[in-house]
Short mmCIF file of C-alpha atoms in Angstrom, two decimals:
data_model
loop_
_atom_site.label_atom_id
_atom_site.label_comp_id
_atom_site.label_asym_id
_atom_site.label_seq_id
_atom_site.Cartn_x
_atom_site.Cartn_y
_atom_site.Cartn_z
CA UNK C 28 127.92 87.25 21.26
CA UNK C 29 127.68 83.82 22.75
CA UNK C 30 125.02 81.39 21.81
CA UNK C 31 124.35 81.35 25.81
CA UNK C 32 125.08 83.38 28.46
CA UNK C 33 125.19 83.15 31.87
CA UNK C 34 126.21 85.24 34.81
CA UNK C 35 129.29 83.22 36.36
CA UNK C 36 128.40 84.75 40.26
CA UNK C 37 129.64 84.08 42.80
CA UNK C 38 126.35 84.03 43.86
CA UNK C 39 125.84 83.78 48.44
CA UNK C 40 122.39 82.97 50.08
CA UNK C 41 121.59 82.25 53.28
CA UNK C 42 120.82 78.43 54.21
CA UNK C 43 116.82 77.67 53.58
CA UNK C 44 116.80 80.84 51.17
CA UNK C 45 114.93 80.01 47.97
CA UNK C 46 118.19 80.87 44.96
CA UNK C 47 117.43 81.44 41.41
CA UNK C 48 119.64 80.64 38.60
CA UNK C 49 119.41 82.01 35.37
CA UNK C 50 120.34 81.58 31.16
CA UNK C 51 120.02 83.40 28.44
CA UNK C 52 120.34 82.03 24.67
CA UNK C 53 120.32 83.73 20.99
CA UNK C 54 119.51 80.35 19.23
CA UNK C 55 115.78 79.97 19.03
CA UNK C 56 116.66 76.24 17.33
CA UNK C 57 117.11 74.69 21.07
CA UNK C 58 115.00 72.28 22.15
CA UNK C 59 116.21 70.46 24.78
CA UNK C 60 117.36 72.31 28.09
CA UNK C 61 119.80 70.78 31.02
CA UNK C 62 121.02 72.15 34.23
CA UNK C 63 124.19 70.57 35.71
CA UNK C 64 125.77 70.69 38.97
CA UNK C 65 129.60 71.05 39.40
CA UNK C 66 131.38 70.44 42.83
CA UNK C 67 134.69 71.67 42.84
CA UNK C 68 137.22 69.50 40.74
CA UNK C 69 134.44 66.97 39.51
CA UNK C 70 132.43 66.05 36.76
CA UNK C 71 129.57 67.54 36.14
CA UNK C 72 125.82 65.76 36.95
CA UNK C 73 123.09 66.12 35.20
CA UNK C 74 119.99 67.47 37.53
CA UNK C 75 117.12 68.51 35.26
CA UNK C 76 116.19 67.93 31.65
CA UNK C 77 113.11 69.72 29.44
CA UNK C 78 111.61 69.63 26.42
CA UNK C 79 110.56 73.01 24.82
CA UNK C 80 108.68 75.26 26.94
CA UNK C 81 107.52 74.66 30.63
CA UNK C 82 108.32 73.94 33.92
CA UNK C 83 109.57 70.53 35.40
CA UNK C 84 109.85 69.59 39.36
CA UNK C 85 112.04 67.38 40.81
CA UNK C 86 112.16 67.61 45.09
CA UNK C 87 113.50 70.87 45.57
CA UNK C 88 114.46 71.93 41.94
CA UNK C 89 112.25 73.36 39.24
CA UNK C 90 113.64 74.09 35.59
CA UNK C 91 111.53 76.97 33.74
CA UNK C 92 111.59 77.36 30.08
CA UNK C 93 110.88 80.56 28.35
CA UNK C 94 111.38 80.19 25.14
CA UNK C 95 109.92 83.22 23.80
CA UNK C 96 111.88 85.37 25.94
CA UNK C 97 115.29 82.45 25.06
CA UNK C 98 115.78 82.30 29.02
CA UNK C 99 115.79 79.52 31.30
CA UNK C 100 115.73 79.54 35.12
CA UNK C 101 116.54 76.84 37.91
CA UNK C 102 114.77 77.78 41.21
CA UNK C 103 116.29 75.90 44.21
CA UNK C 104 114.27 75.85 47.33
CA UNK C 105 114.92 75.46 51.39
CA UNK C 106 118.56 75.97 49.97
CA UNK C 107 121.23 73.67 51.53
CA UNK C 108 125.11 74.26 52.14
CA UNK C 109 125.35 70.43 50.06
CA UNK C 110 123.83 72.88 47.49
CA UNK C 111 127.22 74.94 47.27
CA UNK C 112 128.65 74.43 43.68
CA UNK C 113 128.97 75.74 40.06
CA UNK C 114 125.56 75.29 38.03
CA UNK C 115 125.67 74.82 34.40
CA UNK C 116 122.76 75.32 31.89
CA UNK C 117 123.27 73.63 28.81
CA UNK C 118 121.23 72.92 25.67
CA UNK C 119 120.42 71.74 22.07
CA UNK C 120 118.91 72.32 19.25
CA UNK C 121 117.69 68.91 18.57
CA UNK C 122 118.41 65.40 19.28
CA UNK C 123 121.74 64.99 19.37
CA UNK C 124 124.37 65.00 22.21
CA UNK C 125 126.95 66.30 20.18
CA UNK C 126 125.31 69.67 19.62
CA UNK C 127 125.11 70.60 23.19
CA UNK C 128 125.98 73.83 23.95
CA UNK C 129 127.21 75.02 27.59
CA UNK C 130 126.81 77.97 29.53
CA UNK C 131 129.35 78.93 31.69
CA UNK C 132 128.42 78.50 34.88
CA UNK C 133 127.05 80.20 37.96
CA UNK C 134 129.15 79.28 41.36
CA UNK C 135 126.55 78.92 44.08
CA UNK C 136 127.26 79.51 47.94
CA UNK C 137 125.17 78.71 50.13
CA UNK C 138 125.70 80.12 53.84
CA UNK C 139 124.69 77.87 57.14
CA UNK T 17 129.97 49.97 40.96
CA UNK T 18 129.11 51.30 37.39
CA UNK T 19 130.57 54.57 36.20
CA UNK T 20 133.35 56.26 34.17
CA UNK T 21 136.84 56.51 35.21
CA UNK T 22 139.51 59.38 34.33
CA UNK T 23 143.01 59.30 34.75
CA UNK T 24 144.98 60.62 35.93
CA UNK T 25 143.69 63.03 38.20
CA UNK T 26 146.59 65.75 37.62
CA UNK T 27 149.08 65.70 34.89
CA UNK T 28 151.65 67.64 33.99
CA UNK T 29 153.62 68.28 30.58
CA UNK T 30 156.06 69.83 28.83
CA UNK T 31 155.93 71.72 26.07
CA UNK T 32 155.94 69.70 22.95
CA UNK T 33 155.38 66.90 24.54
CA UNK T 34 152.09 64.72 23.09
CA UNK T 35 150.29 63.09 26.44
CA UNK T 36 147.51 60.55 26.59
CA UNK T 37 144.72 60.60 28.78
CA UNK T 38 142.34 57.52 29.50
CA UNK T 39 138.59 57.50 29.66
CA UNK T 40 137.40 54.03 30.98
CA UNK T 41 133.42 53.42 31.19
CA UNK T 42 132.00 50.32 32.70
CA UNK T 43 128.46 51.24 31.88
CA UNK T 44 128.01 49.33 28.45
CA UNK T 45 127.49 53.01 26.45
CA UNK T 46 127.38 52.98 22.97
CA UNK T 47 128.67 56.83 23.01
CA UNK T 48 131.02 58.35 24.25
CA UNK T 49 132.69 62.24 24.46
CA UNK T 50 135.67 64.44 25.31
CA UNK T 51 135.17 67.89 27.09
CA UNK T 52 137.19 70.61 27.86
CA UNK T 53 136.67 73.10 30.50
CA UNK T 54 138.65 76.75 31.02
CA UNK T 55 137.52 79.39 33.77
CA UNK T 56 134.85 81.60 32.69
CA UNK T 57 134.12 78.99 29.65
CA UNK T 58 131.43 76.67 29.23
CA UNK T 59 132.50 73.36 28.56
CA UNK T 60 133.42 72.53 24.58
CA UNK T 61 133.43 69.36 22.76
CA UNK T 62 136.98 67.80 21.53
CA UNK T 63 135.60 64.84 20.00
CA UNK T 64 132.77 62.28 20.08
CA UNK T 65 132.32 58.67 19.32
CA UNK T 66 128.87 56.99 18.32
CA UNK T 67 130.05 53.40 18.11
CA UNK T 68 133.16 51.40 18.36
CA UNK T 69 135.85 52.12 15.64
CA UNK T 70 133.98 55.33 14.86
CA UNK T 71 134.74 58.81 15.91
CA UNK T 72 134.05 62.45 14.90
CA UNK T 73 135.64 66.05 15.35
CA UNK T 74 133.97 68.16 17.97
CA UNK T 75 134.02 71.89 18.26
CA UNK T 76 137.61 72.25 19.08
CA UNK T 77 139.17 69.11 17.67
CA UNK T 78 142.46 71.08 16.23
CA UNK T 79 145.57 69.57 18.10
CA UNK T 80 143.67 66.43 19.32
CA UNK T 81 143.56 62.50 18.55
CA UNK T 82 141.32 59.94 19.71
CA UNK T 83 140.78 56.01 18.92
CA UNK T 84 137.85 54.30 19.66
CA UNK T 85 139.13 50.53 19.67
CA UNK T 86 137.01 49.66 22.28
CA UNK T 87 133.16 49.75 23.72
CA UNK T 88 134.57 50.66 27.10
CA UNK T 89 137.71 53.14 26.44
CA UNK T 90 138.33 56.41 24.23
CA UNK T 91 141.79 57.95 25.16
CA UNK T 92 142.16 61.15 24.02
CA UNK T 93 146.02 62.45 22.87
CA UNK T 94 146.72 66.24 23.58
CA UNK T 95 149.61 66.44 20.73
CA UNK T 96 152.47 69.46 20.93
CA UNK T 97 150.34 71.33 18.13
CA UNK T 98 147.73 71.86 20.75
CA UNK T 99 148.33 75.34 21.17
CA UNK T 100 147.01 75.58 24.55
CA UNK T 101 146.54 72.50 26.31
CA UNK T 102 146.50 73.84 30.01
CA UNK T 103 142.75 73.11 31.17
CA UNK T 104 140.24 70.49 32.57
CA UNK T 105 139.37 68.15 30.51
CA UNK T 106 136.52 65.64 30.76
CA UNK T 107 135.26 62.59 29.52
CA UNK T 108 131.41 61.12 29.46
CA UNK T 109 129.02 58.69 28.04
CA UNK T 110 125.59 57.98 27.15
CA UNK T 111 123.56 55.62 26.05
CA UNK T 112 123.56 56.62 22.43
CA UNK T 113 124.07 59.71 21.28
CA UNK T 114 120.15 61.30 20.94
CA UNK T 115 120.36 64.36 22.65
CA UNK T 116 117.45 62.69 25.15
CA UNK T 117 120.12 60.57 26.97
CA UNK T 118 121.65 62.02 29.80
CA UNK T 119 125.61 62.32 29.61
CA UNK T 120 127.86 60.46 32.69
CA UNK T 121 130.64 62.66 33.10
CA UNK T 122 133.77 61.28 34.70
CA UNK T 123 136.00 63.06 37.93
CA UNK T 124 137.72 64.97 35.04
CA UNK T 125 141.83 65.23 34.29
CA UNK T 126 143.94 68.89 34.80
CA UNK T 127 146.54 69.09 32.90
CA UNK T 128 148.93 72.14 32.81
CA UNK T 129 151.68 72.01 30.46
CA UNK T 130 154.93 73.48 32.11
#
């Protein structure tokens, strides 16, 4: 079993519709939670970082932490087709950058 | 224009053949880190460097080499015991290496080995 999984998609939603993306994780060590975004053939950027349990805002992106159900969720809202790409969760079970540990992605398309 | 540079973009190989590719940052990061991506794989650590001259083995370091001579460069050398070197490989920085600094990734290298 992987230490997280995530559904790779592809996942389609209509322009303006609000998408939902989702991790699951076996560790119950992790502490710190990311979500990248991926555009095709790039590097992936960092969107949204937490700290144990909660949610965090930023403009149209909210990060959820669960952690005693070990899931995670980014909620996009008024999705936009600049929105199309492959997310990534990631996260760590303490302070270090080397222990980062990757989901797999979800690819996102979102339809004008 | 700070950020980290990869190249090159696409490189091809043959088969034991060892290949170098550069990882230039201009964004005065104490850390830095080598990535590898395959389809329907999250990405996995190579190797990792917390300071100049100083380096450590990732999750996947077998069939890898990396030097760390300077602040703003850590090549990383796919060698011909690299089993299976066909994939995407990144490169980032951060500020140090706490987990609570964000990671600069740069625009990524694909090799395939031929």
């Amino acid at each position: 079993q992987k230490e997280v999984e995530q559904d790779p998609g592809p996942l389609s939603v209509p322009e303006g519709a609000i998408v939902s993306l989702n991790c699951t994780y076996s560790n119950s060590a992790f502490q710190y939670f990311m979500w990248y975004r991926q555009y095709s053939r790039k590097g992936p950027e960092l969107l949204m970082y937490t700290y144990s349990s909660g949610n965090k805002e930023d403009g149209r992106f909210t990060a959820q932490v669960d952690k005693s159900s070990k899931y995670i969720s980014l909620f996009i809202r008024d999705s936009q087709p600049s929105d199309s790409a492959t997310y990534l969760c990631a996260m760590s079970p303490h302070s270090s950058a080397s222990k980062i540990i990757f989901g797999s992605g979800t690819r996102l398309s979102i339809r004008p | 224009d700070g950020g980290i540079t990869q190249s090159p973009k696409y490189l091809f190989r043959k088969e034991g053949q060892n290949v170098t590719l550069s990882c230039e940052q201009n964004l005065n990061h104490d850390a830095m880190y080598w990535y590898r991506q395959d389809p329907g794989q999250g990405l996995r650590l190579i190797y990792y460097s917390q300071i100049v001259n100083d380096f450590q083995k990732g999750d996947i370091a077998e069939g890898y080499s990396v030097s760390r001579e300077k602040k703003e460069s850590f090549p990383l050398t796919v060698t011909s015991a690299q089993k299976n070197p066909t994939a995407f490989y990144l490169c980032a920085s951060s500020v140090d290496s706490g987990g609570d600094n964000e990671q600069f990734f740069g625009p990524g290298t694909r090799l395939t080995v031929l």
